[in-house]
Short mmCIF file of C-alpha atoms in Angstrom, two decimals:
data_model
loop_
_atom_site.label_atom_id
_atom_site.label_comp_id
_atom_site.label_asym_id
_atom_site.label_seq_id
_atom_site.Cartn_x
_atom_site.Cartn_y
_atom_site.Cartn_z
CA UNK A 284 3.49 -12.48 155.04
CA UNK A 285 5.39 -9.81 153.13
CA UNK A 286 4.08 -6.73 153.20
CA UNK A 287 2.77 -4.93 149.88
CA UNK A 288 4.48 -2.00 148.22
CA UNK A 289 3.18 1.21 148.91
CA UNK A 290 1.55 2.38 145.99
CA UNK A 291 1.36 5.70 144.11
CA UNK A 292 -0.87 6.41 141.61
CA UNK A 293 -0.39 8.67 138.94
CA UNK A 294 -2.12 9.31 135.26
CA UNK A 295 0.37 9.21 133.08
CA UNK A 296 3.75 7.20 134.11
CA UNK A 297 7.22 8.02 131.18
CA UNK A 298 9.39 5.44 130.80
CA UNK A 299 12.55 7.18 128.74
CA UNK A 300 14.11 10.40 130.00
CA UNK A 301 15.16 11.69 126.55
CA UNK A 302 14.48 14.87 124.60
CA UNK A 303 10.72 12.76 123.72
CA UNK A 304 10.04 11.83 127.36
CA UNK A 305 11.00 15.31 128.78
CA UNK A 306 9.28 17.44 126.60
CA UNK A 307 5.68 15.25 127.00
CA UNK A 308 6.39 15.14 130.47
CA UNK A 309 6.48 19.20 130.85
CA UNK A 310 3.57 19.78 127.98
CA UNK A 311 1.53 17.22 130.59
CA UNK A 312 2.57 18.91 133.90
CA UNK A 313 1.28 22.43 131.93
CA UNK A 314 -2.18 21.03 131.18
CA UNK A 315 -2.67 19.42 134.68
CA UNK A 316 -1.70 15.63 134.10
CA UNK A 317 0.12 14.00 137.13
CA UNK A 318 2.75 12.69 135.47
CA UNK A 319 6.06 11.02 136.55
CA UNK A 320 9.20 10.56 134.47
CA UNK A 321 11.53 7.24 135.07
CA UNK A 322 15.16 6.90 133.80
CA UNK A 323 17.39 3.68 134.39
CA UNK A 324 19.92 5.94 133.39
CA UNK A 325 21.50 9.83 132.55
CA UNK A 326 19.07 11.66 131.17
CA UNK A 327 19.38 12.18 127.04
CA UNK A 328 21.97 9.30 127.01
CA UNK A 329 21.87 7.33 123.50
CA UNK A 330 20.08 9.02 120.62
CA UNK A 331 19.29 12.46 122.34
CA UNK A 332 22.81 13.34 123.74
CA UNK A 333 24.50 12.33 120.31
CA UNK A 334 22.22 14.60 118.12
CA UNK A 335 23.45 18.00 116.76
CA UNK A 336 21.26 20.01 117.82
CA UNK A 337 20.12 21.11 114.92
CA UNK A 338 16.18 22.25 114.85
CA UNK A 339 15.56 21.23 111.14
CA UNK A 340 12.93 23.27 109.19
CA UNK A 341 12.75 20.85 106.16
CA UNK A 342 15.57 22.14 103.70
CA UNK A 343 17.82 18.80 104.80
CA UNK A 344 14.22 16.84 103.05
CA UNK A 345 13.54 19.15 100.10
CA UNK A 346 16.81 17.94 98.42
CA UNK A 347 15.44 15.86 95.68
CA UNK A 348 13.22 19.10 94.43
CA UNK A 349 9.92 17.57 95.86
CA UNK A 350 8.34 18.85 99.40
CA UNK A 351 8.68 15.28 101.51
CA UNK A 352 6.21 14.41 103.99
CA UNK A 353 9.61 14.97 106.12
CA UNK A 354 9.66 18.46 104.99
CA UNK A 355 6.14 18.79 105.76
CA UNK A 356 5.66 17.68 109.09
CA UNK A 357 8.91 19.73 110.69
CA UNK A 358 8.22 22.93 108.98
CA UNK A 359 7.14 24.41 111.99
CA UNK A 360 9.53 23.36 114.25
CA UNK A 361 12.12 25.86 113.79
CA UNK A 362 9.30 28.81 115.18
CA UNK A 363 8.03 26.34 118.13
CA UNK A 364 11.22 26.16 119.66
CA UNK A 365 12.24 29.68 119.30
CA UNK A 366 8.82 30.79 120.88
CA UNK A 367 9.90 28.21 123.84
CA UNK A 368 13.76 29.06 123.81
CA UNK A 369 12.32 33.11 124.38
CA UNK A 370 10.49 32.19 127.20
CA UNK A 371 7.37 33.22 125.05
CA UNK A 372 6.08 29.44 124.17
CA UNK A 373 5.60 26.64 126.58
CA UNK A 374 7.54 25.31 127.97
CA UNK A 375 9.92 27.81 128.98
CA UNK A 376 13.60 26.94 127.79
CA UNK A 377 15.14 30.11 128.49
CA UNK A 378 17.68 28.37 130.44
CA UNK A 379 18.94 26.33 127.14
CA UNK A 380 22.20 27.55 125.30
CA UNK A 381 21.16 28.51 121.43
CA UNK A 382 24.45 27.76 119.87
CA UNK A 383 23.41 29.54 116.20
CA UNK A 384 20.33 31.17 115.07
CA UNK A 385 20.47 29.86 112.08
CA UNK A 386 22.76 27.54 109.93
CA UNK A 387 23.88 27.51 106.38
CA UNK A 388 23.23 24.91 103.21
CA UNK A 389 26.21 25.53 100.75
CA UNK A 390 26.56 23.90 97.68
CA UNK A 391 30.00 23.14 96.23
CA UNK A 392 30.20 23.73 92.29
CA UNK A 393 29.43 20.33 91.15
CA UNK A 394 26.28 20.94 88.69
CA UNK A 395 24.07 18.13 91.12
CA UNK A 396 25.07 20.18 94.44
CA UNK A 397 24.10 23.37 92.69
CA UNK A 398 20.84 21.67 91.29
CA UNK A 399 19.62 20.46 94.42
CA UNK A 400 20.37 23.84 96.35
CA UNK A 401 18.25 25.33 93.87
CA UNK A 402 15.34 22.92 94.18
CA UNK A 403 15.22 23.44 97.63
CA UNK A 404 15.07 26.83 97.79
CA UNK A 405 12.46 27.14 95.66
CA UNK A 406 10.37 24.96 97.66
CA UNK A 407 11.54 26.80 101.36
CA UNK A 408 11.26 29.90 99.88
CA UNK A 409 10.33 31.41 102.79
CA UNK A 410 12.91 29.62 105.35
CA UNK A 411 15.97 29.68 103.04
CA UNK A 412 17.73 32.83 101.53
CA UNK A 413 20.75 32.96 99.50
CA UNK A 414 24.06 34.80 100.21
CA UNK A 415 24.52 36.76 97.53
CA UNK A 416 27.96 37.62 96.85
CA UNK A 417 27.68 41.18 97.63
CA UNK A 418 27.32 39.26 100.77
CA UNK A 419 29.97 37.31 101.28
CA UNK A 420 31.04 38.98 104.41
CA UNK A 421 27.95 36.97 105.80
CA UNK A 422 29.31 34.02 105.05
CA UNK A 423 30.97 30.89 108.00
CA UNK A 424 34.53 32.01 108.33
CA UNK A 425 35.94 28.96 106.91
CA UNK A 426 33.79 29.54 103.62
CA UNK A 427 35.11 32.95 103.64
CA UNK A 428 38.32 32.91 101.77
CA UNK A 429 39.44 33.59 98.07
CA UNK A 430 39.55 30.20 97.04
CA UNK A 431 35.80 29.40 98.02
CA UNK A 432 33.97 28.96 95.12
CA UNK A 433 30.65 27.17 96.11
CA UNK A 434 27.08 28.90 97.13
CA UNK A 435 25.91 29.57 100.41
CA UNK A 436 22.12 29.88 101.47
CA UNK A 437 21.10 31.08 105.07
CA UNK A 438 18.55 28.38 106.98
CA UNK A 439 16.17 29.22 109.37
CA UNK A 440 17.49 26.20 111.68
CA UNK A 441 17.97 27.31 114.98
CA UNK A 442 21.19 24.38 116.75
CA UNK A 443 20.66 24.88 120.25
CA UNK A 444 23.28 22.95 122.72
CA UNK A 445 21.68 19.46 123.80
CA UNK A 446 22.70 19.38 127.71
CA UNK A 447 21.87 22.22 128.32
CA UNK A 448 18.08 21.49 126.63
CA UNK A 449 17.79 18.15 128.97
CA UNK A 450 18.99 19.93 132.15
CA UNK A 451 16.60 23.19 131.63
CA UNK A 452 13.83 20.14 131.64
CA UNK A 453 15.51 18.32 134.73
CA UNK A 454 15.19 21.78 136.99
CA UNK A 455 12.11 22.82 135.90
CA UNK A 456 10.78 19.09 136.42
CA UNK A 457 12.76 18.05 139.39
CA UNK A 458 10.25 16.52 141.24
CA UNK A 459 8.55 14.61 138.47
CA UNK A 460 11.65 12.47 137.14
CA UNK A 461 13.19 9.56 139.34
CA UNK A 462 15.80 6.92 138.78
CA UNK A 463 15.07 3.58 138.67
CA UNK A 464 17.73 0.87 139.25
CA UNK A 465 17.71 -1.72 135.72
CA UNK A 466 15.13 -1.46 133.12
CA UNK A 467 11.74 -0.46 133.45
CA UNK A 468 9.13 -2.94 132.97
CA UNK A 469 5.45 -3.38 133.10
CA UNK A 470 3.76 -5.68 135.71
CA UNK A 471 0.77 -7.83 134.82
CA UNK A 472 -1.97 -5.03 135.69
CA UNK A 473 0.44 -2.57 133.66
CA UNK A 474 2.36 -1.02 137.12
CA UNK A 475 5.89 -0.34 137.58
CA UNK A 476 8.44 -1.20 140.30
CA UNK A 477 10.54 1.54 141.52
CA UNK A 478 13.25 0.35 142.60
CA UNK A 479 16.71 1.79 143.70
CA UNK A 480 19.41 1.31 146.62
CA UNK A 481 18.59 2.22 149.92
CA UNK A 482 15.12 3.54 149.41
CA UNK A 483 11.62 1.80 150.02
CA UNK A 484 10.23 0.13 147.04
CA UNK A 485 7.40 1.36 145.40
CA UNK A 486 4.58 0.34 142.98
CA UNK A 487 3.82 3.03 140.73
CA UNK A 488 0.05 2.56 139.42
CA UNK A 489 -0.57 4.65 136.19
CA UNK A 490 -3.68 4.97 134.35
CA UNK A 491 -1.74 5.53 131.31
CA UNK A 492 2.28 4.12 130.37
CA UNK A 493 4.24 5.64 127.55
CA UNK A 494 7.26 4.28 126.79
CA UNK A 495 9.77 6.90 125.23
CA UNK A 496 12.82 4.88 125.81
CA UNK A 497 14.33 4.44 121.98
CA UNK A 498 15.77 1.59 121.60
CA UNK A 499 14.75 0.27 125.44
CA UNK A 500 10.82 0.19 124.02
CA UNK A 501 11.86 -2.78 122.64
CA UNK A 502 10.90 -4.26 125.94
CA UNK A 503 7.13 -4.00 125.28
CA UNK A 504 7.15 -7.46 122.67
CA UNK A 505 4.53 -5.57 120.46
CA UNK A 506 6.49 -2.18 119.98
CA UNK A 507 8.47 -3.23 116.85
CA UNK A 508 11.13 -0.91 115.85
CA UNK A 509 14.06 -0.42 113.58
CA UNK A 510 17.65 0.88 114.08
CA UNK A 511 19.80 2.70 111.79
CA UNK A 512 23.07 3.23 112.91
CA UNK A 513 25.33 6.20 112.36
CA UNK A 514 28.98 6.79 112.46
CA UNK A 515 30.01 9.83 114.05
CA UNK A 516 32.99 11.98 113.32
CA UNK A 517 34.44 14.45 115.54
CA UNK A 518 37.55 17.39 114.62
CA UNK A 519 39.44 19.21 117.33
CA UNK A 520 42.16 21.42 117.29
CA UNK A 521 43.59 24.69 117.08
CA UNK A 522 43.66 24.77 113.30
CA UNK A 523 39.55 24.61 112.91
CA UNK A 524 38.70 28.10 111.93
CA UNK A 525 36.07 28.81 113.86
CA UNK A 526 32.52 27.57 114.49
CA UNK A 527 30.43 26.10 111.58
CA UNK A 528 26.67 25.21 111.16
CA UNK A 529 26.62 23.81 107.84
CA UNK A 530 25.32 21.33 105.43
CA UNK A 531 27.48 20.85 102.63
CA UNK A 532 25.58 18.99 99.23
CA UNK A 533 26.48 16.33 97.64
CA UNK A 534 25.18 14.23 94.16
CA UNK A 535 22.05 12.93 96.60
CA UNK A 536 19.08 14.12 98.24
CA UNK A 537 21.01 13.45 101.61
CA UNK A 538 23.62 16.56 102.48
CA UNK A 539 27.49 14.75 101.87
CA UNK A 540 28.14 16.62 105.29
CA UNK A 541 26.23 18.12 107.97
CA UNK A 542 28.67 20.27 110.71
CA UNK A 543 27.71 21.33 114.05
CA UNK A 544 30.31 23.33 115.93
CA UNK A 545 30.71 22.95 119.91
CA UNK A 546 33.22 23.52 122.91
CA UNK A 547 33.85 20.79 125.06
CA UNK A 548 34.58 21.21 128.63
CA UNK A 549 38.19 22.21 128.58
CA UNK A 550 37.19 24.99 126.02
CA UNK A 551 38.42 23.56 122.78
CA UNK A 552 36.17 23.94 120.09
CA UNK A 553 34.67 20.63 118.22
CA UNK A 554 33.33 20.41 114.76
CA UNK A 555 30.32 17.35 114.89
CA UNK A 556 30.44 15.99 111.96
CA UNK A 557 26.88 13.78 110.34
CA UNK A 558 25.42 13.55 107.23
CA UNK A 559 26.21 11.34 104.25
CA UNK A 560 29.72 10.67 105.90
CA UNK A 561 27.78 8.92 108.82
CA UNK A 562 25.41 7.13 107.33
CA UNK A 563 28.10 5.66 104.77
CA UNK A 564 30.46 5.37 107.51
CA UNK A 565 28.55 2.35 109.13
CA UNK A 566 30.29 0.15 106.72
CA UNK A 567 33.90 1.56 108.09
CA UNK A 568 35.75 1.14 111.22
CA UNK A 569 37.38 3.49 113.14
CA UNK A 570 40.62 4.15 111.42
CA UNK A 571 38.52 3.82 108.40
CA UNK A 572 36.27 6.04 108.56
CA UNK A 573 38.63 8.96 110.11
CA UNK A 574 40.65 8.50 106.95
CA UNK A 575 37.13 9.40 104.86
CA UNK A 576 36.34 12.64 106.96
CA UNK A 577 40.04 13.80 106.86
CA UNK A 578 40.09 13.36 102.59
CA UNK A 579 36.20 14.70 102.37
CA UNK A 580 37.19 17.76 104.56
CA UNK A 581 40.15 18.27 102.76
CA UNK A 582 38.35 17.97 99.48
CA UNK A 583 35.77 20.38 100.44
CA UNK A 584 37.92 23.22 102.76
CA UNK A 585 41.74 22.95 101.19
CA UNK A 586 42.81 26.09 102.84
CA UNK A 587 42.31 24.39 105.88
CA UNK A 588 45.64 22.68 107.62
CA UNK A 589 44.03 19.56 108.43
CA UNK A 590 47.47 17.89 109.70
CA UNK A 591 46.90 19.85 113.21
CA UNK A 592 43.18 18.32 113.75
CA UNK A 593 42.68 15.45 115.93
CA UNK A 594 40.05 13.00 115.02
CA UNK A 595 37.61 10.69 117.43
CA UNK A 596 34.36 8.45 115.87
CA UNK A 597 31.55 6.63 117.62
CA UNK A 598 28.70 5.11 116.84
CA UNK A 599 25.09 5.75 118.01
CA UNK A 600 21.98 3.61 117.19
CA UNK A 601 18.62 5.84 115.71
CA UNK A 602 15.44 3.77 116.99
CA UNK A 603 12.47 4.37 115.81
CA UNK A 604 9.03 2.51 114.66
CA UNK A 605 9.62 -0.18 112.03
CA UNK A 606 8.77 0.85 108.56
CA UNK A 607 8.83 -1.12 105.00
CA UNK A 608 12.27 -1.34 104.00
CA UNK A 609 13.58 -0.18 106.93
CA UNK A 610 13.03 3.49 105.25
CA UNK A 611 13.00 6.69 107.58
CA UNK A 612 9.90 7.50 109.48
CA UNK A 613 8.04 11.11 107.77
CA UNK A 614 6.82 11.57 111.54
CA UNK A 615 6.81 10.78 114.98
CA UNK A 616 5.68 7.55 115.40
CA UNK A 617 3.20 6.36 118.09
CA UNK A 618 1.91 2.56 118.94
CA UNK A 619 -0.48 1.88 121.22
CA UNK A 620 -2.34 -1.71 122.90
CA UNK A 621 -4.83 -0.41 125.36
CA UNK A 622 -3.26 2.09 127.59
CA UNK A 623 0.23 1.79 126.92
CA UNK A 624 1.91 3.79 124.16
CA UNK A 625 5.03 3.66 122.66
CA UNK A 626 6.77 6.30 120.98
CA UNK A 627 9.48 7.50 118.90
CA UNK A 628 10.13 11.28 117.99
CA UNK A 629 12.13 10.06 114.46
CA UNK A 630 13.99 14.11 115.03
CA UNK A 631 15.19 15.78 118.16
CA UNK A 632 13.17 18.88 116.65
CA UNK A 633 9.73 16.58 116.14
CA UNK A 634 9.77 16.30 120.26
CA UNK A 635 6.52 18.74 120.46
CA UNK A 636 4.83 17.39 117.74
CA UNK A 637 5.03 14.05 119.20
CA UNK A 638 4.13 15.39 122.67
CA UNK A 639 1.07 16.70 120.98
CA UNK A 640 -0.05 13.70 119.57
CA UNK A 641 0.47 11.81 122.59
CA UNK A 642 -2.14 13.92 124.18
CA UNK A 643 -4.58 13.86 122.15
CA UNK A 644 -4.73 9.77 122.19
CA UNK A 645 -4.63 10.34 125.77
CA UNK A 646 -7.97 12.41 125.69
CA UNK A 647 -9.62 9.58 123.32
CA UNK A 648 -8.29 7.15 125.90
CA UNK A 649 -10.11 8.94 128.61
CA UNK A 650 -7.28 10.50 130.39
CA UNK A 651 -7.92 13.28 131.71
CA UNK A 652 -5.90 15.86 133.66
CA UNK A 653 -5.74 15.09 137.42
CA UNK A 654 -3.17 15.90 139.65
CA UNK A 655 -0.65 13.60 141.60
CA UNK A 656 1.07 13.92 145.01
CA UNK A 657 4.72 13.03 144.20
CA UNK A 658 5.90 14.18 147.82
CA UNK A 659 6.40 10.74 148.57
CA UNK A 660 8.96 10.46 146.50
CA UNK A 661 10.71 14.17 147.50
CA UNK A 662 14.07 12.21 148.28
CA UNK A 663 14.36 9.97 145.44
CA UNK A 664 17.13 9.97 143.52
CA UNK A 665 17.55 11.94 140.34
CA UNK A 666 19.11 11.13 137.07
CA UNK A 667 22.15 13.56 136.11
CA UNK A 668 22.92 14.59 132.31
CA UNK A 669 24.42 12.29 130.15
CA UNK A 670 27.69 13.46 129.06
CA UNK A 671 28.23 14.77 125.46
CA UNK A 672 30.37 12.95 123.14
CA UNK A 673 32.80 15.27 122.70
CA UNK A 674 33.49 14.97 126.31
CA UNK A 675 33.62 10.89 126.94
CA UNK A 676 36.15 9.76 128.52
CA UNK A 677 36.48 6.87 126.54
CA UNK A 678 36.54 7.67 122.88
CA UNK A 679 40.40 7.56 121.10
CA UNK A 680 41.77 11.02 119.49
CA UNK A 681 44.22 10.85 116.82
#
């Protein structure tokens, strides 16, 4: 007869090493939960990796001149995460990069873009400031030449550098996140397989399984999500003039460009480029849709000599819960049947509310905090860090 797995019990068992599943997995290890973290992959690859970093404060959802229930729920985001990034919240992310402290909104001088600025920052009053121009000094130093002629307004949106969030989780949390080889799935009375090359196999028994895989929670039949795909743009070159953290407006309540600015691993700095010109870009291909981000840059920065930038796209999938129309989720969004939950954080800077949520159906579950020997599993393999785009080996420049 074969023999059984050895078992290891634990209360609450992750399935999804992403910015969701790391940041419930140290808010649980703080409050006493034995909890273990399993990723069939790099940690932060798909949605989390490919997000820029931005810590939104609800200007980006304030556009149309009416607070959203967006702009509600991640209002206090941007303070959480400063607390944690100072070492003075929990958890402690001291060891993440903070790219910018803040980022700018700036309005070109079409009478909508203006319009919706102004809405806005009447309703973030206290979170958005304008640049006056006796402050123009203070302005991005691509928006600070004689030919700009736009508005600026100063967010309080922290952008803080993606790896380097995920691997301040993986070494504080070393011990609680494994690899598993192929997707995770649930057995029959809800366990797990561990599985992986050259190592015993193991049954991991949870009392309680939450799923914060994206797209991969698809694999529980009743977790019904949505996708909504975006088409990235990337610049590089010697000609970019400097970093930017930016949204520009446009005639709708969704910015016409959002830039991040980053360095890849050779040094060369990147402009990330979302917004309007990735959600519209889904309906371009490649060659397509560089075309539209060399014309809108040129549009919106003509100083800039655009012929020495390099251009690369990708696409990345956003899961999250299903909603009517296929519209945007306001919040996190949690499912549950019985004691397995699955979960989608809708914005990298929603992790902690979602975290926080997920606890508190925990405690009406019955979980309670209890701890767990992972020793067992002391020479498991860990995931490593997914790579950032902007350093994949197999995206096209041109």
């Amino acid at each position: 007869m074969k023999p059984l797995n050895p078992t290891l019990n634990v209360e609450v068992a992750i399935i999804g090493g992403g910015i969701a599943g790391l940041w419930l997995l140290a808010r649980l290890r703080q409050h006493g939960y034995g909890a273990l973290l399993i990723e069939n992959g790099r940690l932060g690859a798909g949605q989390t990796i490919c997000a820029q970093g931005i810590i939104h404060g609800g200007a980006k959802y304030s556009l149309s001149g009416q607070l959203s229930a967006s702009a509600t729920a991640i209002a206090g985001m941007p303070e959480l995460w400063r607390r944690c990034l100072g070492g003075e919240g929990d958890p402690d992310l001291r060891a993440a990069r903070l790219l910018a402290d803040h980022q700018y909104l700036w309005a070109t001088r079409a009478p909508t873009s203006q319009l919706a600025a102004f809405f806005a920052s009447k309703l973030m009053r206290s979170r958005m400031e304008k640049v006056a121009g006796a402050d123009a000094d203070d302005y991005p130093p691509v928006l600070h030449h004689p030919d700009f002629r736009g508005t600026v307004y100063r967010l309080d949106e922290p952008i803080v550098e993606v790896a380097s969030v995920l691997a301040a989780f993986a070494e504080s949390h070393r011990e609680a996140i494994v690899c598993n080889e192929g997707p995770v799935t649930l057995n029959a009375d809800n366990s797990l397989t561990l599985r992986h090359a050259d190592q015993p196999t193991w049954t991991i028994q949870p009392t309680c399984a939450v799923f914060t895989a994206g797209a991969g929670n698809a694999a529980l039949p009743w977790a019904t999500l949505q996708l909504r795909p975006l088409h990235m743009v990337m610049a590089r070159g010697p000609a970019l003039p400097g970093p930017l953290y930016a949204h520009c407006l446009g005639v709708s309540d969704v910015p016409r460009l959002t830039v991040t600015s980053h360095y890849d691993a050779s040094g060369r700095l990147v402009w990330y480029l979302g917004g309007g010109l990735a959600e519209e870009g889904v309906q371009r291909d490649r060659h397509e849709q560089i075309r539209a981000a060399r014309r809108e840059l040129a549009a919106l920065l003509p100083w800039v000599d655009w012929s020495q930038v390099a251009f690369a796209t990708f696409t990345v999938q956003r899961a999250e819960a299903r909603q009517p129309q296929g519209a945007r989720p306001a919040e996190p969004s949690i499912i549950h049947a019985g004691r397995v939950l699955a979960a989608w954080p809708t914005k990298l800077a929603l992790a902690p509310l979602l975290a926080e949520r997920i606890e508190e159906i925990l405690r009406t579950l019955g979980v309670r905090p209890h701890s767990a020997n992972l020793q067992p599993l002391a020479n498991w393999p860990r995931p490593a860090i997914a790579v950032s785009p902007w350093d994949r080996e197999d995206l096209a420049w041109s």
